[in-house]
mmCIF file of C-alpha atoms and ligand atoms in Angstrom:
data_model
loop_
_atom_site.group_PDB
_atom_site.id
_atom_site.type_symbol
_atom_site.label_atom_id
_atom_site.label_comp_id
_atom_site.label_asym_id
_atom_site.label_seq_id
_atom_site.Cartn_x
_atom_site.Cartn_y
_atom_site.Cartn_z
ATOM 1 C CA MET A 1 -4.049 -5.259 17.440
ATOM 2 C CA ASN A 2 -2.987 -7.247 21.143
ATOM 3 C CA ALA A 3 -2.331 -5.633 23.666
ATOM 4 C CA ILE A 4 0.651 -4.420 24.839
ATOM 5 C CA SER A 5 -0.063 -3.753 29.023
ATOM 6 C CA ASN A 6 1.230 -5.922 30.856
ATOM 7 C CA ASP A 7 4.821 -6.118 29.353
ATOM 8 C CA ILE A 8 5.445 -2.744 29.882
ATOM 9 C CA GLU A 9 7.838 -2.443 32.399
ATOM 10 C CA ILE A 10 7.491 0.123 34.831
ATOM 11 C CA ILE A 11 10.362 1.928 36.714
ATOM 12 C CA LYS A 12 9.051 4.785 39.548
ATOM 13 C CA THR A 13 10.807 7.694 40.414
ATOM 14 C CA LYS A 14 11.887 7.574 44.279
ATOM 15 C CA ASN A 15 11.886 11.514 44.378
ATOM 16 C CA THR A 16 9.189 12.807 43.575
ATOM 17 C CA LYS A 17 8.819 16.258 42.681
ATOM 18 C CA ILE A 18 4.469 16.863 42.248
ATOM 19 C CA ASN A 19 5.251 18.924 46.461
ATOM 20 C CA ASP A 20 7.420 21.505 44.511
ATOM 21 C CA VAL A 21 4.846 22.395 41.898
ATOM 22 C CA ASP A 22 2.097 25.066 42.789
ATOM 23 C CA PHE A 23 -1.294 24.291 40.441
ATOM 24 C CA ASP A 24 -2.769 27.376 40.678
ATOM 25 C CA ASN A 25 -0.621 28.871 38.119
ATOM 26 C CA LEU A 26 0.372 26.643 35.540
ATOM 27 C CA LYS A 27 2.455 27.950 33.027
ATOM 28 C CA PHE A 28 2.402 25.977 29.180
ATOM 29 C CA GLY A 29 4.819 23.113 29.077
ATOM 30 C CA SER A 30 7.291 24.440 31.513
ATOM 31 C CA VAL A 31 7.784 21.814 34.067
ATOM 32 C CA PHE A 32 7.239 17.697 33.735
ATOM 33 C CA SER A 33 5.883 14.937 35.083
ATOM 34 C CA ASP A 34 7.771 12.117 36.975
ATOM 35 C CA HIS A 35 8.064 9.511 34.460
ATOM 36 C CA MET A 36 7.524 9.438 30.463
ATOM 37 C CA LEU A 37 7.857 6.812 28.504
ATOM 38 C CA GLU A 38 10.017 5.506 26.235
ATOM 39 C CA CYS A 39 10.511 3.349 23.365
ATOM 40 C CA ASP A 40 13.479 2.830 21.085
ATOM 41 C CA PHE A 41 13.678 1.692 17.460
ATOM 42 C CA LYS A 42 17.217 -0.635 17.119
ATOM 43 C CA ASP A 43 17.793 -3.227 14.925
ATOM 44 C CA GLY A 44 14.830 -3.363 12.385
ATOM 45 C CA LYS A 45 11.545 -3.417 14.910
ATOM 46 C CA TRP A 46 10.195 -0.905 17.537
ATOM 47 C CA GLN A 47 11.257 -2.583 20.569
ATOM 48 C CA VAL A 48 8.841 -2.695 24.079
ATOM 49 C CA PRO A 49 8.338 1.282 25.925
ATOM 50 C CA LYS A 50 8.921 1.877 28.696
ATOM 51 C CA VAL A 51 7.470 3.758 31.488
ATOM 52 C CA VAL A 52 10.616 5.839 33.791
ATOM 53 C CA PRO A 53 11.588 8.335 35.132
ATOM 54 C CA TYR A 54 11.535 11.493 33.545
ATOM 55 C CA ALA A 55 15.191 12.353 32.830
ATOM 56 C CA PRO A 56 17.807 14.102 30.440
ATOM 57 C CA ILE A 57 19.050 11.690 27.039
ATOM 58 C CA THR A 58 22.587 10.518 26.241
ATOM 59 C CA LEU A 59 22.967 10.719 22.447
ATOM 60 C CA ASP A 60 26.114 10.295 19.879
ATOM 61 C CA PRO A 61 26.942 13.785 18.615
ATOM 62 C CA SER A 62 26.607 11.830 15.438
ATOM 63 C CA ALA A 63 23.266 11.279 15.771
ATOM 64 C CA LYS A 64 20.828 12.123 13.076
ATOM 65 C CA ILE A 65 18.607 14.163 14.263
ATOM 66 C CA PHE A 66 21.355 16.872 14.921
ATOM 67 C CA HIS A 67 22.288 17.358 11.244
ATOM 68 C CA TYR A 68 18.935 15.562 9.301
ATOM 69 C CA GLY A 69 16.220 17.000 11.213
ATOM 70 C CA GLN A 70 14.951 13.715 11.490
ATOM 71 C CA SER A 71 11.810 14.613 14.186
ATOM 72 C CA ILE A 72 8.637 14.742 14.495
ATOM 73 C CA PHE A 73 5.864 15.597 17.526
ATOM 74 C CA GLU A 74 2.584 15.524 18.677
ATOM 75 C CA GLY A 75 0.650 17.081 21.458
ATOM 76 C CA MET A 76 -2.592 16.438 22.948
ATOM 77 C CA LYS A 77 -3.478 16.693 26.516
ATOM 78 C CA ALA A 78 -5.838 14.262 29.227
ATOM 79 C CA TYR A 79 -8.680 16.560 31.586
ATOM 80 C CA LYS A 80 -10.109 14.947 34.935
ATOM 81 C CA ASP A 81 -13.164 15.444 36.121
ATOM 82 C CA THR A 82 -14.465 15.638 39.777
ATOM 83 C CA ASP A 83 -14.988 12.522 40.015
ATOM 84 C CA GLU A 84 -11.676 12.101 39.107
ATOM 85 C CA ASN A 85 -11.719 9.833 35.984
ATOM 86 C CA VAL A 86 -8.925 10.689 32.584
ATOM 87 C CA TRP A 87 -9.149 11.777 29.872
ATOM 88 C CA LEU A 88 -8.064 12.015 26.140
ATOM 89 C CA PHE A 89 -9.456 13.785 23.376
ATOM 90 C CA ARG A 90 -9.842 11.259 19.968
ATOM 91 C CA PRO A 91 -6.187 10.437 20.700
ATOM 92 C CA LEU A 92 -6.261 7.630 18.374
ATOM 93 C CA ASP A 93 -6.750 10.925 15.533
ATOM 94 C CA ASN A 94 -3.052 11.782 16.725
ATOM 95 C CA PHE A 95 -1.293 8.957 16.547
ATOM 96 C CA LYS A 96 -2.058 8.163 12.812
ATOM 97 C CA ARG A 97 -0.401 11.550 12.351
ATOM 98 C CA LEU A 98 2.329 10.537 14.640
ATOM 99 C CA ASN A 99 2.775 7.515 11.785
ATOM 100 C CA ILE A 100 1.450 10.609 8.693
ATOM 101 C CA SER A 101 4.741 12.525 10.508
ATOM 102 C CA ALA A 102 6.275 9.225 10.086
ATOM 103 C CA LYS A 103 6.325 8.096 6.687
ATOM 104 C CA ARG A 104 7.328 11.197 5.257
ATOM 105 C CA LEU A 105 10.516 12.128 7.792
ATOM 106 C CA ALA A 106 11.998 8.541 6.203
ATOM 107 C CA ILE A 107 10.943 7.609 10.530
ATOM 108 C CA PRO A 108 9.428 4.473 10.841
ATOM 109 C CA GLU A 109 5.522 3.323 11.866
ATOM 110 C CA LEU A 110 4.897 3.048 14.789
ATOM 111 C CA PRO A 111 2.532 0.137 15.845
ATOM 112 C CA GLU A 112 -0.428 1.476 16.958
ATOM 113 C CA ASN A 113 -1.082 -0.721 20.575
ATOM 114 C CA TYR A 114 3.165 1.012 21.591
ATOM 115 C CA PHE A 115 1.744 4.090 21.212
ATOM 116 C CA MET A 116 -2.138 3.554 22.478
ATOM 117 C CA ASP A 117 -0.747 1.290 25.737
ATOM 118 C CA GLY A 118 2.135 3.343 25.915
ATOM 119 C CA LEU A 119 0.215 6.385 25.853
ATOM 120 C CA LYS A 120 -2.090 4.769 28.797
ATOM 121 C CA ALA A 121 0.911 3.344 30.455
ATOM 122 C CA LEU A 122 2.519 7.102 32.152
ATOM 123 C CA ILE A 123 -0.808 8.643 32.450
ATOM 124 C CA THR A 124 -1.656 6.532 34.841
ATOM 125 C CA VAL A 125 0.898 6.250 36.733
ATOM 126 C CA ASP A 126 0.941 10.326 36.490
ATOM 127 C CA LYS A 127 -2.458 10.341 37.329
ATOM 128 C CA ASN A 128 -1.838 13.023 39.658
ATOM 129 C CA TRP A 129 0.689 15.337 37.305
ATOM 130 C CA ILE A 130 -3.718 16.443 35.544
ATOM 131 C CA PRO A 131 -4.399 19.336 36.928
ATOM 132 C CA LYS A 132 -8.208 20.207 37.802
ATOM 133 C CA LYS A 133 -8.392 23.954 37.240
ATOM 134 C CA ASP A 134 -10.589 24.659 34.800
ATOM 135 C CA GLY A 135 -8.833 25.926 31.967
ATOM 136 C CA SER A 136 -5.174 24.127 32.862
ATOM 137 C CA SER A 137 -4.295 20.136 31.361
ATOM 138 C CA LEU A 138 -1.450 17.885 31.247
ATOM 139 C CA TYR A 139 -0.011 18.655 27.676
ATOM 140 C CA ILE A 140 0.816 15.276 26.244
ATOM 141 C CA ARG A 141 4.325 15.169 23.412
ATOM 142 C CA PRO A 142 4.788 12.091 22.712
ATOM 143 C CA PHE A 143 7.430 12.810 19.801
ATOM 144 C CA ILE A 144 10.160 10.174 17.990
ATOM 145 C CA PHE A 145 13.587 11.913 16.638
ATOM 146 C CA ALA A 146 17.077 9.213 14.489
ATOM 147 C CA SER A 147 18.641 8.270 17.128
ATOM 148 C CA GLY A 148 21.218 6.771 15.111
ATOM 149 C CA LYS A 149 25.133 7.327 13.893
ATOM 150 C CA GLY A 150 26.781 8.973 11.262
ATOM 151 C CA PHE A 151 27.371 11.888 9.164
ATOM 152 C CA HIS A 152 25.800 9.825 5.849
ATOM 153 C CA ALA A 153 22.479 12.161 4.859
ATOM 154 C CA SER A 154 20.303 8.956 4.853
ATOM 155 C CA PRO A 155 18.224 8.292 7.474
ATOM 156 C CA ALA A 156 18.226 6.747 10.402
ATOM 157 C CA ASP A 157 18.958 2.945 12.095
ATOM 158 C CA ALA A 158 17.935 3.729 14.685
ATOM 159 C CA TYR A 159 15.104 5.919 15.923
ATOM 160 C CA LYS A 160 13.662 7.060 19.362
ATOM 161 C CA PHE A 161 9.791 7.492 20.916
ATOM 162 C CA ILE A 162 9.410 9.587 23.773
ATOM 163 C CA ILE A 163 6.338 10.727 26.076
ATOM 164 C CA ALA A 164 6.709 12.802 28.156
ATOM 165 C CA THR A 165 4.122 15.800 29.711
ATOM 166 C CA ALA A 166 3.917 18.546 30.705
ATOM 167 C CA PRO A 167 0.938 20.060 33.842
ATOM 168 C CA SER A 168 0.290 23.416 32.119
ATOM 169 C CA GLY A 169 -2.448 26.200 32.395
ATOM 170 C CA SER A 170 -2.966 28.818 29.238
ATOM 171 C CA TYR A 171 -0.660 28.729 26.687
ATOM 172 C CA PHE A 172 -1.231 32.255 25.396
ATOM 173 C CA ALA A 173 -2.817 35.364 27.458
ATOM 174 C CA GLY A 174 -5.419 36.806 26.559
ATOM 175 C CA GLU A 175 -6.129 37.855 22.612
ATOM 176 C CA ILE A 176 -3.544 37.749 19.653
ATOM 177 C CA ARG A 177 -2.202 40.692 17.358
ATOM 178 C CA VAL A 178 -1.004 38.161 14.356
ATOM 179 C CA LEU A 179 -0.025 39.697 11.492
ATOM 180 C CA ILE A 180 -0.546 38.447 7.450
ATOM 181 C CA GLU A 181 3.260 37.674 6.041
ATOM 182 C CA GLU A 182 4.421 38.482 2.899
ATOM 183 C CA THR A 183 7.671 37.063 2.195
ATOM 184 C CA TYR A 184 8.349 34.415 4.221
ATOM 185 C CA SER A 185 6.807 30.715 4.664
ATOM 186 C CA ARG A 186 5.540 28.246 6.280
ATOM 187 C CA SER A 187 6.231 25.657 3.754
ATOM 188 C CA ALA A 188 5.227 24.392 -0.034
ATOM 189 C CA ASN A 189 3.541 22.584 -2.136
ATOM 190 C CA GLY A 190 5.343 19.108 -2.314
ATOM 191 C CA GLY A 191 7.008 19.442 2.223
ATOM 192 C CA VAL A 192 6.337 18.491 5.383
ATOM 193 C CA GLY A 193 4.035 21.342 5.848
ATOM 194 C CA PHE A 194 0.627 18.670 6.686
ATOM 195 C CA ALA A 195 3.127 16.689 9.227
ATOM 196 C CA LYS A 196 4.133 17.902 12.405
ATOM 197 C CA ALA A 197 8.352 17.767 12.048
ATOM 198 C CA GLY A 198 9.958 19.417 14.357
ATOM 199 C CA GLY A 199 12.033 21.736 11.460
ATOM 200 C CA ASN A 200 8.227 22.938 10.612
ATOM 201 C CA TYR A 201 8.589 25.296 13.303
ATOM 202 C CA ALA A 202 12.614 25.854 13.638
ATOM 203 C CA GLY A 203 11.362 27.791 10.278
ATOM 204 C CA GLN A 204 8.563 30.463 11.941
ATOM 205 C CA PHE A 205 10.702 31.241 14.660
ATOM 206 C CA TYR A 206 12.701 33.685 12.706
ATOM 207 C CA PRO A 207 9.599 35.284 11.078
ATOM 208 C CA THR A 208 8.240 35.239 13.876
ATOM 209 C CA GLN A 209 10.202 37.775 15.784
ATOM 210 C CA LEU A 210 10.473 40.068 13.497
ATOM 211 C CA ALA A 211 6.218 40.383 14.235
ATOM 212 C CA ILE A 212 7.249 40.855 18.018
ATOM 213 C CA GLU A 213 9.262 43.505 16.356
ATOM 214 C CA LYS A 214 6.269 44.737 15.265
ATOM 215 C CA GLY A 215 4.311 43.783 18.342
ATOM 216 C CA TYR A 216 2.036 41.409 17.024
ATOM 217 C CA GLN A 217 2.349 38.097 18.603
ATOM 218 C CA GLN A 218 2.033 35.757 15.865
ATOM 219 C CA VAL A 219 2.099 35.637 12.249
ATOM 220 C CA VAL A 220 -0.341 34.190 9.688
ATOM 221 C CA TRP A 221 1.486 31.673 7.642
ATOM 222 C CA THR A 222 -0.421 32.839 3.822
ATOM 223 C CA ASP A 223 0.385 30.362 0.596
ATOM 224 C CA ASP A 224 4.106 30.140 -1.221
ATOM 225 C CA ASN A 225 3.266 31.111 -3.771
ATOM 226 C CA THR A 226 1.619 33.987 -4.366
ATOM 227 C CA HIS A 227 1.396 34.890 -0.390
ATOM 228 C CA GLU A 228 -2.495 35.878 -1.283
ATOM 229 C CA TYR A 229 -4.158 33.197 0.911
ATOM 230 C CA ILE A 230 -4.293 32.280 4.486
ATOM 231 C CA GLU A 231 -2.806 29.463 5.663
ATOM 232 C CA GLU A 232 -2.815 29.147 9.654
ATOM 233 C CA ALA A 233 -1.369 31.151 12.455
ATOM 234 C CA GLY A 234 1.030 30.548 13.685
ATOM 235 C CA ALA A 235 1.170 26.732 15.024
ATOM 236 C CA MET A 236 -2.898 27.270 14.797
ATOM 237 C CA ASN A 237 -5.355 26.474 11.597
ATOM 238 C CA ILE A 238 -7.454 29.540 11.660
ATOM 239 C CA PHE A 239 -10.869 30.307 11.089
ATOM 240 C CA VAL A 240 -12.465 33.732 9.958
ATOM 241 C CA ARG A 241 -16.052 34.658 10.282
ATOM 242 C CA ILE A 242 -17.335 37.127 8.125
ATOM 243 C CA ASN A 243 -20.782 37.875 8.793
ATOM 244 C CA ASP A 244 -22.644 34.800 10.412
ATOM 245 C CA THR A 245 -19.848 32.393 8.048
ATOM 246 C CA LEU A 246 -17.453 30.081 9.650
ATOM 247 C CA ILE A 247 -15.045 29.763 6.920
ATOM 248 C CA THR A 248 -11.503 28.131 7.334
ATOM 249 C CA GLY A 249 -8.719 27.118 4.520
ATOM 250 C CA PRO A 250 -8.540 22.922 3.274
ATOM 251 C CA THR A 251 -5.997 21.306 3.523
ATOM 252 C CA SER A 252 -3.436 20.518 2.049
ATOM 253 C CA ASP A 253 0.563 19.068 1.553
ATOM 254 C CA ARG A 254 1.633 23.121 3.176
ATOM 255 C CA ILE A 255 -1.012 23.116 5.653
ATOM 256 C CA LEU A 256 -1.418 20.945 9.228
ATOM 257 C CA ASP A 257 -5.009 19.306 9.583
ATOM 258 C CA GLY A 258 -5.711 19.943 12.881
ATOM 259 C CA ILE A 259 -7.459 18.128 15.375
ATOM 260 C CA THR A 260 -8.946 20.732 16.918
ATOM 261 C CA ARG A 261 -9.783 22.277 13.019
ATOM 262 C CA LYS A 262 -11.993 18.754 12.285
ATOM 263 C CA SER A 263 -13.637 19.671 15.765
ATOM 264 C CA ILE A 264 -15.060 22.321 15.382
ATOM 265 C CA ILE A 265 -16.154 22.211 11.897
ATOM 266 C CA GLU A 266 -18.166 19.087 13.301
ATOM 267 C CA LEU A 267 -19.452 21.036 16.188
ATOM 268 C CA ALA A 268 -19.995 24.108 14.099
ATOM 269 C CA LYS A 269 -22.612 22.005 12.044
ATOM 270 C CA SER A 270 -24.092 20.404 14.356
ATOM 271 C CA GLU A 271 -25.535 24.294 15.811
ATOM 272 C CA ASN A 272 -26.752 25.545 12.300
ATOM 273 C CA ILE A 273 -23.331 26.956 12.017
ATOM 274 C CA ALA A 274 -23.085 28.278 8.342
ATOM 275 C CA VAL A 275 -19.059 26.544 7.859
ATOM 276 C CA GLU A 276 -17.375 26.914 4.699
ATOM 277 C CA VAL A 277 -14.037 25.360 3.696
ATOM 278 C CA ARG A 278 -11.881 27.208 0.821
ATOM 279 C CA LYS A 279 -9.338 28.615 0.361
ATOM 280 C CA ILE A 280 -9.890 32.409 1.325
ATOM 281 C CA SER A 281 -7.739 35.212 -0.087
ATOM 282 C CA VAL A 282 -6.651 38.288 2.447
ATOM 283 C CA ALA A 283 -7.587 40.942 -0.270
ATOM 284 C CA GLU A 284 -10.932 39.083 1.737
ATOM 285 C CA VAL A 285 -10.294 39.341 4.497
ATOM 286 C CA VAL A 286 -9.636 42.805 4.189
ATOM 287 C CA GLU A 287 -11.958 44.163 2.174
ATOM 288 C CA ALA A 288 -14.425 42.568 4.563
ATOM 289 C CA SER A 289 -12.988 44.132 7.401
ATOM 290 C CA LYS A 290 -13.371 47.255 5.747
ATOM 291 C CA ASN A 291 -16.551 47.027 4.596
ATOM 292 C CA GLY A 292 -17.933 45.084 8.727
ATOM 293 C CA SER A 293 -18.234 42.324 7.472
ATOM 294 C CA LEU A 294 -15.657 40.186 9.359
ATOM 295 C CA LYS A 295 -16.655 39.304 12.801
ATOM 296 C CA GLU A 296 -14.186 37.215 14.053
ATOM 297 C CA MET A 297 -11.161 35.655 13.560
ATOM 298 C CA PHE A 298 -9.967 33.080 15.393
ATOM 299 C CA GLY A 299 -5.989 30.316 15.467
ATOM 300 C CA ALA A 300 -7.147 26.796 16.677
ATOM 301 C CA GLY A 301 -5.047 23.841 17.694
ATOM 302 C CA THR A 302 -4.252 21.613 20.895
ATOM 303 C CA ALA A 303 -3.011 23.817 23.093
ATOM 304 C CA ALA A 304 -4.602 27.261 22.449
ATOM 305 C CA VAL A 305 -7.759 25.447 21.905
ATOM 306 C CA ILE A 306 -9.051 28.927 20.602
ATOM 307 C CA SER A 307 -6.677 32.024 20.558
ATOM 308 C CA PRO A 308 -9.001 34.785 19.144
ATOM 309 C CA ILE A 309 -7.292 37.256 17.424
ATOM 310 C CA SER A 310 -7.777 40.989 18.056
ATOM 311 C CA GLY A 311 -6.460 42.805 15.073
ATOM 312 C CA PHE A 312 -4.008 41.960 11.863
ATOM 313 C CA GLY A 313 -1.541 44.084 10.280
ATOM 314 C CA TYR A 314 -0.649 43.503 6.832
ATOM 315 C CA LYS A 315 0.987 46.295 4.624
ATOM 316 C CA ASN A 316 1.793 48.274 7.093
ATOM 317 C CA GLU A 317 -1.820 48.930 8.099
ATOM 318 C CA ASP A 318 -3.407 47.908 11.115
ATOM 319 C CA PHE A 319 -7.190 46.544 10.486
ATOM 320 C CA GLU A 320 -9.234 45.998 14.590
ATOM 321 C CA LEU A 321 -11.692 42.735 14.375
ATOM 322 C CA PRO A 322 -14.348 44.231 16.139
ATOM 323 C CA LYS A 323 -15.480 43.757 19.675
ATOM 324 C CA LEU A 324 -18.279 41.732 20.190
ATOM 325 C CA GLU A 325 -20.480 40.229 22.888
ATOM 326 C CA ASP A 326 -21.148 37.084 22.571
ATOM 327 C CA THR A 327 -18.178 35.348 19.596
ATOM 328 C CA PHE A 328 -18.621 32.052 17.645
ATOM 329 C CA ALA A 329 -14.976 31.738 19.399
ATOM 330 C CA ASN A 330 -16.019 31.911 23.049
ATOM 331 C CA TYR A 331 -18.897 29.451 22.169
ATOM 332 C CA LEU A 332 -17.231 27.233 20.947
ATOM 333 C CA LYS A 333 -14.174 27.553 23.307
ATOM 334 C CA LYS A 334 -16.973 26.340 25.444
ATOM 335 C CA ARG A 335 -18.350 23.772 23.726
ATOM 336 C CA ILE A 336 -15.040 21.833 23.058
ATOM 337 C CA THR A 337 -13.658 22.406 26.121
ATOM 338 C CA ASP A 338 -16.875 20.789 28.015
ATOM 339 C CA ILE A 339 -16.989 17.807 26.015
ATOM 340 C CA GLN A 340 -12.973 17.816 26.689
ATOM 341 C CA THR A 341 -13.374 17.681 30.773
ATOM 342 C CA ASN A 342 -16.288 15.259 30.105
ATOM 343 C CA LYS A 343 -19.151 17.954 31.305
ATOM 344 C CA ALA A 344 -20.632 17.685 27.938
ATOM 345 C CA GLU A 345 -22.536 15.211 26.884
ATOM 346 C CA ASP A 346 -20.071 13.821 24.045
ATOM 347 C CA PRO A 347 -22.369 12.950 20.807
ATOM 348 C CA PHE A 348 -19.104 12.181 18.348
ATOM 349 C CA GLY A 349 -18.028 9.745 20.561
ATOM 350 C CA TRP A 350 -14.819 11.994 20.627
ATOM 351 C CA ARG A 351 -12.911 11.595 24.373
ATOM 352 C CA TYR A 352 -11.584 8.352 25.525
ATOM 353 C CA LYS A 353 -11.239 7.204 28.833
ATOM 354 C CA ALA A 354 -7.672 7.015 29.528
ATOM 355 C CA ASP A 355 -7.642 5.251 33.140
HETATM 356 N N1 LIG B 401 -0.930 23.804 12.972
HETATM 357 C C1 LIG B 401 -0.207 23.617 13.361
HETATM 358 C C2 LIG B 401 0.664 23.699 12.323
HETATM 359 C C3 LIG B 401 0.144 22.773 14.517
HETATM 360 O O1 LIG B 401 1.803 23.327 15.122
HETATM 361 C C4 LIG B 401 -0.771 22.927 14.998
HETATM 362 C C5 LIG B 401 -0.961 22.416 16.477
HETATM 363 O O2 LIG B 401 -0.734 21.448 16.591
HETATM 364 C C6 LIG B 401 -2.469 22.780 14.746
HETATM 365 C C7 LIG B 401 -2.249 23.298 13.909
HETATM 366 C C8 LIG B 401 -3.671 22.581 15.101
HETATM 367 O O3 LIG B 401 -3.601 20.948 14.943
HETATM 368 P P1 LIG B 401 -4.071 20.345 16.654
HETATM 369 O O4 LIG B 401 -5.550 20.622 16.029
HETATM 370 O O5 LIG B 401 -3.986 18.184 16.303
HETATM 371 O O6 LIG B 401 -3.445 20.785 17.312
HETATM 372 C C1 LIG B 402 -0.789 22.130 19.944
HETATM 373 O O1 LIG B 402 -1.359 22.872 19.929
HETATM 374 O O2 LIG B 402 -0.300 21.231 20.729
HETATM 375 C C2 LIG B 402 1.379 22.148 19.151
HETATM 376 O O3 LIG B 402 1.698 21.587 18.470
HETATM 377 C C3 LIG B 402 1.350 24.055 18.853
HETATM 378 C C4 LIG B 402 2.655 23.807 20.185
HETATM 379 C C5 LIG B 402 3.713 23.468 18.602
HETATM 380 C C6 LIG B 402 2.852 24.185 21.291
#
């Protein structure tokens, strides 16, 4: 595919906000860099993207995003190493997944060069926004939504693809307690759970609020049919360690094919950690907790990387995870972040130089 870098117009801000940002105390995704990439779909095709100052956008009240929720997104990160080189992690996988989501939501698919060249142009312009502190990074949010007008319940004729970025610290402050869900579902067979569709997250908020009221931070989603199998932890894939085996559920219609998840599977295998990709029943996790073979549970995703779970609730009972000195979670988190930040060799070819 031809590069379009030379065709991308770059309109720079006259008022940088960078001096207002405390790079030593960054929250997750709450301050935004100076620029964004903006690209319109109209007249039946994607127009060449532009880098423009980060700013609010104006939409018609009948824009279909507001009514029918045609909206998808991705989450990725850029890292800067000690020599100021800029790195992305498996960005083509995010591009491919964006188009998988687009197809399912009847959104026109984006050409690869618009995504990749647009992303690189944006990151180059806002290179100074990439934090260098350990544990911080530039969180990148590519998204597409229906900007086309009309109350007719059918796909829009116009869309916007935007990439916005936010220098960010960690997603969770520490370990999380989770509630295994018995009533609500995140996704169903034949649905959109495998897509990163905005509505999937809206549907999670209410059950998550109920879990928070009970003293947990996240919900562990179970299969919609029986609620007997664990599937995801909030907006993360979930891993369980029983004895010395790491187990995660297979991806399906209902489970997002996480890039962190598949990287952890490959990394663990390459370190001779036993990995099983198979269904995990709640009964098995409860039984393993009772007999002491449940060593760890953790969530895995771009925003949180690996987030250890300290305990879980199920049917009004609380279960604690043991406090281990050496955990797979810590080990694998260090391995993966060292690769992402160019502190370690990358035998898998995951790191992608972005500048
Ligand atoms: N599962 C859900 C529902 C998510 O929203 C995410 C976040 O992106 C993940 C899993 C993890 O995916 P990835 O590792 O590609 O970020
Ligand atoms: C990510 O991990 O990048 C996500 O997209 C999760 C999120 C909803 C913050």
